CSV table of C-alpha atoms and ligand atoms in Angstrom, one decimal:
chain,number,residue,atom,x,y,z
A,1,MET,CA,0.0,0.0,0.0
A,2,GLU,CA,3.0,2.3,-0.1
A,3,ILE,CA,2.7,2.5,-3.8
A,4,ARG,CA,-0.7,3.6,-4.9
A,5,GLY,CA,-2.2,3.1,-8.4
A,6,ALA,CA,-2.0,0.2,-10.8
A,7,GLY,CA,0.3,2.1,-13.2
A,8,ARG,CA,2.7,3.1,-10.5
A,9,ILE,CA,2.8,-0.4,-9.2
A,10,ALA,CA,3.7,-1.7,-12.7
A,11,ARG,CA,6.5,0.8,-13.1
A,12,ALA,CA,7.8,0.0,-9.6
A,13,ALA,CA,7.9,-3.7,-10.5
A,14,ALA,CA,9.9,-2.9,-13.7
A,15,GLU,CA,12.3,-0.7,-11.6
A,16,ALA,CA,12.7,-3.5,-9.0
A,17,LEU,CA,13.6,-6.1,-11.7
A,18,ARG,CA,16.0,-3.6,-13.4
A,19,ASP,CA,17.8,-2.8,-10.1
A,20,HIS,CA,17.9,-6.5,-9.1
A,21,ALA,CA,19.6,-7.3,-12.5
A,22,ARG,CA,22.1,-4.4,-12.1
A,23,GLU,CA,23.0,-5.3,-8.5
A,24,PHE,CA,23.3,-9.0,-9.1
A,25,SER,CA,26.8,-9.8,-7.9
A,26,GLY,CA,27.3,-13.4,-9.3
A,27,LEU,CA,28.8,-14.1,-12.6
A,28,ASP,CA,27.1,-17.2,-13.9
A,29,ARG,CA,24.1,-17.2,-16.1
A,30,GLU,CA,22.2,-20.0,-14.4
A,31,THR,CA,22.2,-18.2,-11.0
A,32,PHE,CA,21.2,-15.0,-12.6
A,33,ASP,CA,18.2,-16.5,-14.4
A,34,HIS,CA,17.1,-18.2,-11.2
A,35,ALA,CA,17.4,-15.0,-9.2
A,36,MET,CA,15.4,-13.0,-11.8
A,37,HIS,CA,12.6,-15.6,-12.1
A,38,GLU,CA,12.4,-15.7,-8.3
A,39,ALA,CA,12.2,-11.9,-8.1
A,40,ALA,CA,9.5,-11.9,-10.8
A,41,GLU,CA,7.4,-14.4,-8.9
A,42,ARG,CA,7.8,-12.6,-5.7
A,43,LEU,CA,6.7,-9.3,-7.3
A,44,ILE,CA,3.7,-10.8,-8.9
A,45,ALA,CA,2.6,-12.3,-5.6
A,46,THR,CA,2.6,-8.9,-3.8
A,47,ARG,CA,-0.9,-7.7,-5.2
A,48,PRO,CA,-3.3,-10.1,-6.8
A,49,THR,CA,-5.7,-7.8,-8.6
A,50,ALA,CA,-3.9,-5.2,-10.6
A,51,VAL,CA,-3.0,-7.0,-13.8
A,52,SER,CA,-0.6,-4.2,-14.8
A,53,LEU,CA,1.8,-5.9,-12.3
A,54,PRO,CA,2.1,-9.3,-14.0
A,55,ASN,CA,1.9,-7.6,-17.5
A,56,ALA,CA,4.9,-5.4,-16.6
A,57,VAL,CA,6.9,-8.3,-15.1
A,58,HIS,CA,6.2,-10.4,-18.2
A,59,ARG,CA,7.3,-7.6,-20.5
A,60,VAL,CA,10.6,-7.2,-18.7
A,61,MET,CA,11.3,-10.9,-18.4
A,62,ALA,CA,10.3,-11.8,-22.0
A,63,GLY,CA,13.4,-12.9,-24.0
A,64,LEU,CA,15.5,-13.7,-20.9
A,65,ASP,CA,15.7,-17.4,-21.8
A,66,ASP,CA,16.8,-16.5,-25.4
A,67,ALA,CA,19.7,-14.3,-24.4
A,68,PRO,CA,23.0,-15.8,-25.6
A,69,ASP,CA,25.1,-15.1,-22.5
A,70,PHE,CA,25.0,-13.5,-19.1
A,71,ALA,CA,25.9,-10.0,-20.2
A,72,ALA,CA,23.1,-10.0,-22.8
A,73,ALA,CA,20.7,-11.4,-20.3
A,74,ARG,CA,21.4,-8.6,-17.8
A,75,GLU,CA,21.5,-5.9,-20.4
A,76,GLY,CA,18.1,-7.2,-21.8
A,77,ILE,CA,16.4,-6.9,-18.5
A,78,ILE,CA,17.7,-3.4,-17.9
A,79,ARG,CA,16.7,-2.3,-21.5
A,80,ARG,CA,13.2,-3.8,-21.4
A,81,ALA,CA,12.5,-2.4,-17.9
A,82,ASP,CA,13.6,1.1,-19.0
A,83,ALA,CA,11.5,0.8,-22.1
A,84,PHE,CA,8.4,-0.3,-20.1
A,85,ILE,CA,8.8,2.6,-17.7
A,86,GLU,CA,9.1,5.1,-20.5
A,87,SER,CA,6.2,3.6,-22.5
A,88,SER,CA,4.0,3.6,-19.3
A,89,ARG,CA,4.7,7.3,-18.8
A,90,ASP,CA,4.0,8.0,-22.4
A,91,ALA,CA,0.8,6.0,-22.2
A,92,VAL,CA,-0.5,8.2,-19.4
A,93,ALA,CA,0.4,11.3,-21.3
A,94,ARG,CA,-1.4,10.1,-24.4
A,95,ILE,CA,-4.5,9.1,-22.3
A,96,ALA,CA,-4.5,12.6,-20.9
A,97,GLU,CA,-4.7,14.0,-24.4
A,98,ILE,CA,-7.4,11.6,-25.7
A,99,GLY,CA,-9.4,11.7,-22.5
A,100,ALA,CA,-9.3,15.5,-22.3
A,101,ARG,CA,-11.0,15.7,-25.7
A,102,HIS,CA,-14.0,14.0,-24.3
A,103,ILE,CA,-14.4,16.5,-21.5
A,104,HIS,CA,-16.4,19.6,-22.5
A,105,ASP,CA,-16.1,23.1,-21.3
A,106,GLY,CA,-18.2,23.5,-18.1
A,107,ASP,CA,-18.3,19.8,-17.3
A,108,VAL,CA,-18.7,18.6,-13.7
A,109,ILE,CA,-16.9,15.4,-13.3
A,110,LEU,CA,-17.1,12.7,-10.7
A,111,THR,CA,-14.1,10.5,-9.9
A,112,HIS,CA,-13.6,7.7,-7.5
A,113,CYS,CA,-10.3,6.6,-5.8
A,114,ASN,CA,-7.0,7.9,-7.0
A,115,SER,CA,-6.2,7.1,-10.6
A,116,GLU,CA,-3.2,8.8,-12.3
A,117,ALA,CA,-4.7,8.0,-15.7
A,118,ALA,CA,-8.2,9.4,-14.8
A,119,LEU,CA,-6.8,12.5,-13.2
A,120,SER,CA,-4.5,13.1,-16.1
A,121,CYS,CA,-7.6,13.5,-18.4
A,122,ILE,CA,-9.2,16.0,-16.0
A,123,VAL,CA,-6.0,18.0,-15.4
A,124,GLY,CA,-5.4,17.9,-19.2
A,125,ALA,CA,-8.8,19.4,-19.9
A,126,HIS,CA,-8.2,22.0,-17.2
A,127,ARG,CA,-4.8,22.9,-18.6
A,128,SER,CA,-6.2,23.2,-22.1
A,129,GLY,CA,-8.4,26.0,-20.9
A,130,LYS,CA,-11.7,24.2,-20.3
A,131,SER,CA,-13.6,25.0,-17.2
A,132,VAL,CA,-14.1,21.8,-15.1
A,133,GLU,CA,-15.3,21.1,-11.7
A,134,VAL,CA,-14.8,17.8,-9.9
A,135,PHE,CA,-16.6,15.8,-7.2
A,136,ALA,CA,-14.1,13.4,-5.6
A,137,THR,CA,-15.1,10.6,-3.2
A,138,GLU,CA,-13.4,9.9,0.1
A,139,VAL,CA,-12.8,6.2,-0.7
A,140,ARG,CA,-13.1,4.3,2.5
A,141,PRO,CA,-11.3,2.6,4.1
A,142,ARG,CA,-7.9,3.8,2.9
A,143,ASN,CA,-9.0,7.4,1.9
A,144,GLN,CA,-7.2,7.5,-1.4
A,145,GLY,CA,-9.6,10.5,-2.1
A,146,LEU,CA,-7.2,12.6,-0.1
A,147,VAL,CA,-4.4,12.0,-2.6
A,148,THR,CA,-6.9,12.9,-5.4
A,149,ILE,CA,-8.0,16.2,-3.9
A,150,ARG,CA,-4.4,17.2,-3.3
A,151,THR,CA,-3.5,16.6,-6.9
A,152,LEU,CA,-6.6,18.5,-8.1
A,153,ASN,CA,-6.0,21.3,-5.7
A,154,ASP,CA,-2.3,21.6,-6.8
A,155,ALA,CA,-3.5,21.8,-10.4
A,156,GLY,CA,-6.0,24.5,-9.5
A,157,VAL,CA,-9.1,22.5,-10.3
A,158,LYS,CA,-12.3,23.4,-8.5
A,159,THR,CA,-13.1,20.3,-6.4
A,160,ASN,CA,-15.8,19.1,-4.1
A,161,PHE,CA,-14.9,16.3,-1.6
A,162,ILE,CA,-17.8,13.9,-0.7
A,163,VAL,CA,-18.2,10.7,1.3
A,164,ASP,CA,-18.7,7.6,-0.8
A,165,SER,CA,-22.3,7.2,0.1
A,166,ALA,CA,-23.1,10.8,-1.2
A,167,VAL,CA,-22.6,9.8,-4.8
A,168,ARG,CA,-26.3,9.3,-5.6
A,169,SER,CA,-27.2,12.6,-3.8
A,170,PHE,CA,-25.0,14.5,-6.3
A,171,ILE,CA,-25.3,12.5,-9.4
A,172,HIS,CA,-27.7,14.9,-11.1
A,173,ASP,CA,-25.0,17.6,-10.8
A,174,ILE,CA,-22.6,15.4,-12.7
A,175,ASP,CA,-22.0,15.5,-16.4
A,176,LEU,CA,-19.3,12.7,-16.6
A,177,VAL,CA,-17.8,10.0,-14.5
A,178,ILE,CA,-14.1,9.2,-15.0
A,179,VAL,CA,-12.3,6.5,-13.1
A,180,GLY,CA,-9.2,4.3,-13.6
A,181,ALA,CA,-8.8,0.6,-13.7
A,182,ASP,CA,-6.8,-2.1,-12.1
A,183,ALA,CA,-7.8,-4.7,-14.7
A,184,VAL,CA,-10.0,-4.9,-17.8
A,185,THR,CA,-11.3,-8.3,-18.8
A,186,VAL,CA,-11.9,-9.6,-22.3
A,187,ASN,CA,-15.6,-8.9,-22.0
A,188,GLY,CA,-15.0,-5.2,-21.1
A,189,ALA,CA,-15.7,-5.5,-17.4
A,190,VAL,CA,-13.5,-3.2,-15.3
A,191,VAL,CA,-12.0,-4.1,-12.0
A,192,ASN,CA,-11.3,-1.0,-9.9
A,193,LYS,CA,-11.4,0.3,-6.4
A,194,ILE,CA,-14.3,-1.0,-4.3
A,195,GLY,CA,-17.3,1.2,-4.9
A,196,THR,CA,-16.6,1.8,-8.6
A,197,SER,CA,-19.5,-0.5,-9.6
A,198,MET,CA,-21.9,1.4,-7.3
A,199,VAL,CA,-20.8,4.7,-8.8
A,200,ALA,CA,-21.2,3.4,-12.4
A,201,HIS,CA,-24.6,1.8,-11.6
A,202,THR,CA,-25.8,5.1,-10.2
A,203,ALA,CA,-24.4,7.0,-13.2
A,204,LYS,CA,-26.2,4.6,-15.6
A,205,GLU,CA,-29.5,5.1,-13.8
A,206,ALA,CA,-29.0,8.8,-14.1
A,207,ARG,CA,-27.9,8.6,-17.8
A,208,VAL,CA,-24.5,10.0,-16.9
A,209,ASN,CA,-21.6,8.8,-19.1
A,210,VAL,CA,-18.8,6.7,-17.6
A,211,ILE,CA,-15.3,6.8,-19.0
A,212,VAL,CA,-12.5,4.5,-17.8
A,213,ALA,CA,-9.0,5.6,-18.3
A,214,ALA,CA,-6.7,2.6,-18.7
A,215,GLU,CA,-3.4,1.9,-20.3
A,216,THR,CA,-3.3,-1.2,-22.5
A,217,TYR,CA,-1.2,-3.1,-19.9
A,218,LYS,CA,-4.2,-3.0,-17.6
A,219,PHE,CA,-6.0,-5.5,-19.9
A,220,ALA,CA,-6.0,-9.1,-18.7
A,221,PRO,CA,-5.1,-11.5,-21.5
A,222,ARG,CA,-5.8,-14.7,-19.5
A,223,THR,CA,-9.5,-13.7,-19.1
A,224,ILE,CA,-9.8,-14.9,-22.7
A,225,MET,CA,-9.3,-18.4,-21.4
A,226,GLY,CA,-11.9,-17.8,-18.6
A,227,GLU,CA,-9.4,-17.0,-15.9
A,228,LEU,CA,-11.0,-14.7,-13.3
A,229,ILE,CA,-9.4,-11.7,-11.7
A,230,THR,CA,-8.7,-12.3,-8.1
A,231,ILE,CA,-10.2,-9.6,-5.8
A,232,GLU,CA,-7.9,-8.8,-3.0
A,233,GLU,CA,-9.6,-8.9,0.4
A,234,ARG,CA,-7.6,-6.8,2.9
A,235,PRO,CA,-7.5,-7.0,6.7
A,236,GLY,CA,-10.5,-6.0,8.7
A,237,SER,CA,-8.3,-3.8,10.8
A,238,GLU,CA,-8.4,-1.3,7.9
A,239,VAL,CA,-12.1,-0.8,8.6
A,240,LEU,CA,-12.5,-1.3,12.4
A,241,THR,CA,-9.8,-0.9,15.0
A,242,ASP,CA,-8.7,-4.1,16.7
A,243,GLU,CA,-10.0,-2.7,20.0
A,244,ILE,CA,-13.5,-2.3,18.6
A,245,ALA,CA,-13.4,-5.6,16.7
A,246,ARG,CA,-12.4,-7.4,19.9
A,247,ALA,CA,-15.4,-6.1,21.7
A,248,LEU,CA,-17.7,-7.4,18.9
A,249,PRO,CA,-17.0,-11.1,18.8
A,250,HIS,CA,-20.0,-11.9,16.5
A,251,VAL,CA,-19.0,-9.4,13.9
A,252,THR,CA,-16.7,-10.1,11.0
A,253,VAL,CA,-15.4,-7.3,8.9
A,254,ARG,CA,-15.3,-8.0,5.1
A,255,ASN,CA,-13.0,-5.7,3.2
A,256,PRO,CA,-12.6,-6.4,-0.5
A,257,ALA,CA,-10.4,-3.8,-2.0
A,258,PHE,CA,-11.8,-3.9,-5.6
A,259,ASP,CA,-15.1,-4.7,-7.4
A,260,VAL,CA,-16.2,-5.5,-10.9
A,261,THR,CA,-18.1,-3.1,-13.1
A,262,PRO,CA,-19.8,-4.8,-16.0
A,263,ALA,CA,-19.3,-3.5,-19.5
A,264,GLU,CA,-22.9,-2.3,-19.8
A,265,PHE,CA,-22.2,0.4,-17.2
A,266,ILE,CA,-19.3,1.8,-19.1
A,267,ASP,CA,-19.5,4.0,-22.1
A,268,MET,CA,-15.9,4.2,-23.2
A,269,ILE,CA,-12.4,3.0,-22.2
A,270,VAL,CA,-9.7,5.5,-23.1
A,271,THR,CA,-6.3,3.8,-23.8
A,272,GLU,CA,-3.1,5.2,-25.2
A,273,GLU,CA,-4.1,3.5,-28.5
A,274,GLY,CA,-7.4,5.3,-28.7
A,275,ALA,CA,-10.8,5.3,-27.1
A,276,ILE,CA,-12.8,2.1,-27.5
A,277,PRO,CA,-16.2,0.8,-26.4
A,278,PRO,CA,-15.6,-1.8,-23.6
A,279,GLN,CA,-16.9,-4.5,-25.8
A,280,MET,CA,-13.8,-4.1,-27.9
A,281,ALA,CA,-11.4,-5.1,-25.1
A,282,TYR,CA,-10.6,-8.3,-27.0
A,283,VAL,CA,-9.0,-6.3,-29.8
A,284,ILE,CA,-6.6,-4.6,-27.3
A,285,ILE,CA,-5.6,-7.9,-25.8
A,286,ARG,CA,-5.1,-9.5,-29.2
A,287,ASP,CA,-3.1,-6.6,-30.7
A,288,TYR,CA,-1.1,-5.4,-27.7
A,289,LEU,CA,-0.7,-8.3,-25.3
A,290,GLY,CA,-0.5,-11.2,-27.7
A,291,TRP,CA,2.7,-12.5,-26.1
A,292,ASP,CA,0.9,-13.7,-23.0
A,293,LEU,CA,-1.7,-15.6,-25.1
A,294,LYS,CA,1.1,-17.5,-26.9
A,295,GLU,CA,2.7,-18.3,-23.5
A,296,PHE,CA,-0.7,-19.4,-22.2
A,297,HIS,CA,-1.4,-21.6,-25.2
A,298,LYS,CA,2.0,-23.3,-24.7
A,299,GLY,CA,1.1,-24.1,-21.1
A,300,PHE,CA,-2.4,-25.2,-22.2
A,301,GLU,CA,-1.0,-27.6,-24.8
A,302,LEU,CA,1.5,-29.1,-22.3
A,303,ASN,CA,-1.1,-29.5,-19.7
A,304,ASN,CA,-3.4,-31.3,-22.2
A,305,ARG,CA,-0.6,-33.7,-23.2
A,306,THR,CA,0.0,-34.9,-19.7
B,427,RI2,P1,-3.8,4.4,-12.0
B,427,RI2,C1,-5.9,2.0,-7.8
B,427,RI2,O1,-5.8,0.9,-7.0
B,427,RI2,C2,-7.3,2.5,-7.9
B,427,RI2,O2,-8.2,1.4,-8.0
B,427,RI2,C3,-7.2,3.2,-9.3
B,427,RI2,O3,-8.5,3.5,-9.8
B,427,RI2,C4,-6.4,2.2,-10.1
B,427,RI2,O4,-5.4,1.7,-9.2
B,427,RI2,C5,-5.7,2.7,-11.3
B,427,RI2,O5,-4.9,3.8,-11.0
B,427,RI2,P2,-4.5,0.5,-6.2
B,427,RI2,O6,-3.7,-0.4,-7.1
B,427,RI2,O7,-3.0,3.2,-12.5
B,427,RI2,O8,-3.8,1.7,-5.7
B,427,RI2,O9,-4.6,5.0,-13.1
B,427,RI2,O10,-5.0,-0.3,-5.0
B,427,RI2,O11,-3.0,5.4,-11.2
């Protein structure tokens, strides 16, 4: 939880692999490969939901096995990690440009949680001279809304801060909802911070458009094969203090960190490759994340043979 946001998590993972490769003190190839694979697995296991994390790790690790020698193996990891970090930053900048075009002068925008990609669209529109006003939710239990309102305040965007349960009370003041994504499935469902599906449902009922800002590496290739996104459930102590919980022995706190918003509640997903209807998620997976599918097919064939 020290690193917030699925994009930042992905870049941090790429940086960690790069630094691990740089600082590796051994000289033989086998130990290096083993150390890198171990680090990759460990990184992937830190957060189960944000698919940007395994996507980034795979992108950095791809080609390691084909490197002719130790020096090339190390150099390849460093090069691919730097390339991923740069392309991730470029992706957010491009999303800001594309997303800002869908924001009109005078729009009142609701955002939930703290998404670099979503905020980049809003701040991009503001910087281009459009008048925008934002409603930002608090985001219980970890209050990521505080990070959001600081960013908006620093950018000079007029912002209203509301508790999560006030969304429906204000929905008729809202022109557009913009949120980020931790994962996008092949059928266009968006996994994002808990409460996003309630926000989107409320928006749909009120006929307010919902835009999701998501880099292509947030799309989950393995959902094509029916793999489900794991929803991280975090400790109850984030919701109730241990002292209060101890006094309530019949009460169990449930604390899922994310939820799933179905495609029918989403009007558009803005990626760095362009804006798409959620139903076109498959095309993004096919065209930009094909490597993982090939890898998955390999595993599938092997499993079938045994
Ligand atoms: P960016 C965050 O979750 C929020 O759910 C946010 O909407 C999403 O990641 C995408 O954020 P967490 O990973 O990548 O911080 O757009 O738990 O910053």
